Amino acid sequence: MENMDQHCVALLKERGVTLEDIAECARFLQADYHQNLTREELMTSVKAVLSKREVQNAIMTAVELDKLAEEGKMSDKELEGALRRDEPLYGVDEVLAYGICNLYGSIALTNFGYIDKKKYGVIDRLNQAGKGDGVCNTFIDDIVGAIAAAAASRFAHRDAKEGN
Ligand code: MG
């Protein structure tokens, strides 16, 4: 793994998210299409998504904003309040996540919408923890959902290439 990959894996870990958690979300998303994917195949797909610079930039931005809000260090207290409350109409957290999905086409975007609604696995845990006092997971839950959505969509693209 490259340095930036490792940096982003460490940032995710710091926020309570492992690559296995994301691979599990990707497994959930593609379970109707490919039942026999191995843990290794899922992890490889998650790592491929994480190796993209735009994905890394989204992770760094998301984690930094959540941490600044959580620690009360934002200079704009209106924005800080919106992030701490995870206001449903804020929406920029999802827009940042779309940036990841857009690298992988419309299947990734559809997958993201689905897992965002279902709040599966680690996404549910992040969401619940974010409702607690002093924890801000406003950005990270969407980023994790988008990485899983992108990782799952890679299997569909791979099959299309193989003519399956
Ligand atoms: Mg969010």
Tab-separated table of C-alpha atoms and ligand atoms in Angstrom:
chain	number	residue	atom	x	y	z
A	1	MET	CA	0.000	0.000	0.000
A	2	GLU	CA	1.120	3.522	-0.773
A	3	ASN	CA	1.622	6.145	1.921
A	4	MET	CA	-1.610	7.984	1.207
A	5	ASP	CA	-3.558	4.726	1.247
A	6	GLN	CA	-2.146	3.990	4.678
A	7	HIS	CA	-2.885	7.500	5.888
A	8	CYS	CA	-6.526	7.124	4.861
A	9	VAL	CA	-6.841	3.640	6.350
A	10	ALA	CA	-5.516	5.103	9.631
A	11	LEU	CA	-8.007	8.000	9.466
A	12	LEU	CA	-10.891	5.573	8.940
A	13	LYS	CA	-9.638	3.436	11.832
A	14	GLU	CA	-9.447	6.512	14.046
A	15	ARG	CA	-13.160	7.051	13.308
A	16	GLY	CA	-13.989	3.418	14.103
A	17	VAL	CA	-14.100	2.020	10.570
A	18	THR	CA	-12.023	-0.928	9.309
A	19	LEU	CA	-11.602	-2.100	5.725
A	20	GLU	CA	-13.395	-5.294	6.784
A	21	ASP	CA	-16.400	-3.184	7.823
A	22	ILE	CA	-16.500	-1.579	4.379
A	23	ALA	CA	-16.005	-4.936	2.616
A	24	GLU	CA	-18.969	-6.284	4.601
A	25	CYS	CA	-21.128	-3.389	3.349
A	26	ALA	CA	-19.984	-4.106	-0.221
A	27	ARG	CA	-20.906	-7.786	0.273
A	28	PHE	CA	-24.387	-6.715	1.442
A	29	LEU	CA	-24.826	-4.521	-1.648
A	30	GLN	CA	-23.908	-7.112	-4.254
A	31	ALA	CA	-25.292	-10.209	-2.475
A	32	ASP	CA	-28.230	-10.503	-4.926
A	33	TYR	CA	-25.847	-10.633	-7.893
A	34	HIS	CA	-22.736	-12.487	-6.752
A	35	GLN	CA	-23.196	-14.844	-3.837
A	36	ASN	CA	-19.796	-16.465	-3.947
A	37	LEU	CA	-17.437	-13.544	-3.666
A	38	THR	CA	-14.618	-14.267	-1.276
A	39	ARG	CA	-13.498	-12.011	1.505
A	40	GLU	CA	-10.285	-11.452	-0.478
A	41	GLU	CA	-12.169	-10.349	-3.610
A	42	LEU	CA	-14.224	-7.897	-1.575
A	43	MET	CA	-11.155	-6.538	0.209
A	44	THR	CA	-9.298	-6.170	-3.091
A	45	SER	CA	-12.185	-4.141	-4.461
A	46	VAL	CA	-12.321	-1.898	-1.377
A	47	LYS	CA	-8.557	-1.324	-1.600
A	48	ALA	CA	-8.813	-0.468	-5.301
A	49	VAL	CA	-11.379	2.238	-4.486
A	50	LEU	CA	-9.213	3.524	-1.630
A	51	SER	CA	-6.190	3.793	-3.908
A	52	LYS	CA	-7.809	6.598	-5.939
A	53	ARG	CA	-6.573	10.053	-5.057
A	54	GLU	CA	-10.037	11.644	-5.265
A	55	VAL	CA	-11.359	9.068	-2.800
A	56	GLN	CA	-8.466	9.789	-0.452
A	57	ASN	CA	-9.170	13.520	-0.680
A	58	ALA	CA	-12.823	12.911	0.178
A	59	ILE	CA	-11.840	10.770	3.197
A	60	MET	CA	-9.402	13.393	4.509
A	61	THR	CA	-11.939	16.182	4.063
A	62	ALA	CA	-14.737	14.210	5.697
A	63	VAL	CA	-12.720	13.107	8.715
A	64	GLU	CA	-11.275	16.571	9.287
A	65	LEU	CA	-14.681	18.273	9.172
A	66	ASP	CA	-16.251	15.712	11.529
A	67	LYS	CA	-13.344	16.083	13.962
A	68	LEU	CA	-13.360	19.892	13.890
A	69	ALA	CA	-17.112	19.929	14.556
A	70	GLU	CA	-16.794	17.295	17.269
A	71	GLU	CA	-14.022	19.211	19.030
A	72	GLY	CA	-15.836	22.559	18.717
A	73	LYS	CA	-12.963	24.008	16.690
A	74	MET	CA	-14.817	25.433	13.687
A	75	SER	CA	-14.744	29.214	13.344
A	76	ASP	CA	-18.251	29.196	11.837
A	77	LYS	CA	-20.492	28.136	14.700
A	78	GLU	CA	-23.585	27.951	12.444
A	79	LEU	CA	-21.841	25.347	10.314
A	80	GLU	CA	-20.469	23.588	13.378
A	81	GLY	CA	-23.982	23.346	14.832
A	82	ALA	CA	-25.403	21.954	11.590
A	83	LEU	CA	-22.709	19.271	11.496
A	84	ARG	CA	-23.056	18.398	15.173
A	85	ARG	CA	-26.827	18.033	14.797
A	86	ASP	CA	-26.374	16.129	11.498
A	87	GLU	CA	-29.110	18.296	10.017
A	88	PRO	CA	-31.065	16.384	7.371
A	89	LEU	CA	-31.168	19.397	5.046
A	90	TYR	CA	-27.424	20.087	5.263
A	91	GLY	CA	-26.718	17.659	2.411
A	92	VAL	CA	-23.075	18.506	1.656
A	93	ASP	CA	-21.996	15.250	3.314
A	94	GLU	CA	-23.910	13.331	0.647
A	95	VAL	CA	-22.600	15.556	-2.133
A	96	LEU	CA	-19.014	14.811	-1.086
A	97	ALA	CA	-19.859	11.091	-1.135
A	98	TYR	CA	-21.349	11.406	-4.659
A	99	GLY	CA	-17.869	12.450	-5.794
A	100	ILE	CA	-16.658	8.948	-4.938
A	101	CYS	CA	-19.661	7.269	-6.607
A	102	ASN	CA	-19.255	9.358	-9.754
A	103	LEU	CA	-15.866	7.754	-10.370
A	104	TYR	CA	-17.692	4.405	-10.715
A	105	GLY	CA	-20.814	5.341	-12.661
A	106	SER	CA	-24.541	5.089	-12.086
A	107	ILE	CA	-24.481	1.653	-10.422
A	108	ALA	CA	-22.341	3.088	-7.622
A	109	LEU	CA	-24.755	5.984	-7.202
A	110	THR	CA	-27.753	3.631	-6.988
A	111	ASN	CA	-25.874	1.406	-4.523
A	112	PHE	CA	-25.066	4.438	-2.405
A	113	GLY	CA	-28.685	5.554	-2.247
A	114	TYR	CA	-29.701	2.038	-1.208
A	115	ILE	CA	-27.187	1.572	1.591
A	116	ASP	CA	-27.742	5.132	2.800
A	117	LYS	CA	-31.434	4.268	3.264
A	118	LYS	CA	-30.806	0.809	4.745
A	119	LYS	CA	-28.034	2.006	7.092
A	120	TYR	CA	-26.352	-1.377	7.041
A	121	GLY	CA	-23.612	-2.535	9.420
A	122	VAL	CA	-20.923	0.000	10.269
A	123	ILE	CA	-23.021	2.764	8.681
A	124	ASP	CA	-25.748	2.129	11.252
A	125	ARG	CA	-23.166	2.073	14.050
A	126	LEU	CA	-21.694	5.386	12.902
A	127	ASN	CA	-25.123	6.899	12.581
A	128	GLN	CA	-26.186	5.794	16.065
A	129	ALA	CA	-22.888	6.924	17.628
A	130	GLY	CA	-23.292	10.301	15.908
A	131	LYS	CA	-26.542	10.832	17.775
A	132	GLY	CA	-24.645	10.632	21.059
A	133	ASP	CA	-23.348	13.709	22.804
A	134	GLY	CA	-20.061	15.011	21.500
A	135	VAL	CA	-19.697	12.610	18.563
A	136	CYS	CA	-19.930	13.922	15.001
A	137	ASN	CA	-20.133	11.309	12.246
A	138	THR	CA	-22.012	13.505	9.778
A	139	PHE	CA	-19.546	13.104	6.911
A	140	ILE	CA	-17.955	9.734	7.613
A	141	ASP	CA	-21.113	7.611	7.354
A	142	ASP	CA	-21.691	8.816	3.797
A	143	ILE	CA	-18.051	8.357	2.827
A	144	VAL	CA	-18.098	4.762	4.081
A	145	GLY	CA	-21.364	4.109	2.213
A	146	ALA	CA	-19.900	5.554	-0.987
A	147	ILE	CA	-16.689	3.490	-0.773
A	148	ALA	CA	-18.762	0.321	-0.227
A	149	ALA	CA	-21.092	1.303	-3.096
A	150	ALA	CA	-18.136	1.914	-5.406
A	151	ALA	CA	-16.433	-1.343	-4.359
A	152	ALA	CA	-19.649	-3.302	-5.032
A	153	SER	CA	-20.168	-1.646	-8.423
A	154	ARG	CA	-16.698	-2.766	-9.538
A	155	PHE	CA	-17.980	-6.360	-9.723
A	156	ALA	CA	-20.781	-5.337	-12.090
A	157	HIS	CA	-18.295	-3.469	-14.289
A	158	ARG	CA	-15.908	-6.422	-14.220
A	159	ASP	CA	-18.695	-8.785	-15.343
A	160	ALA	CA	-19.674	-6.441	-18.165
A	161	LYS	CA	-16.076	-6.506	-19.389
A	162	GLU	CA	-16.002	-10.300	-19.272
A	163	GLY	CA	-19.278	-10.430	-21.180
A	164	ASN	CA	-21.147	-12.200	-18.364
B	1	MG	MG	-24.209	12.026	6.806
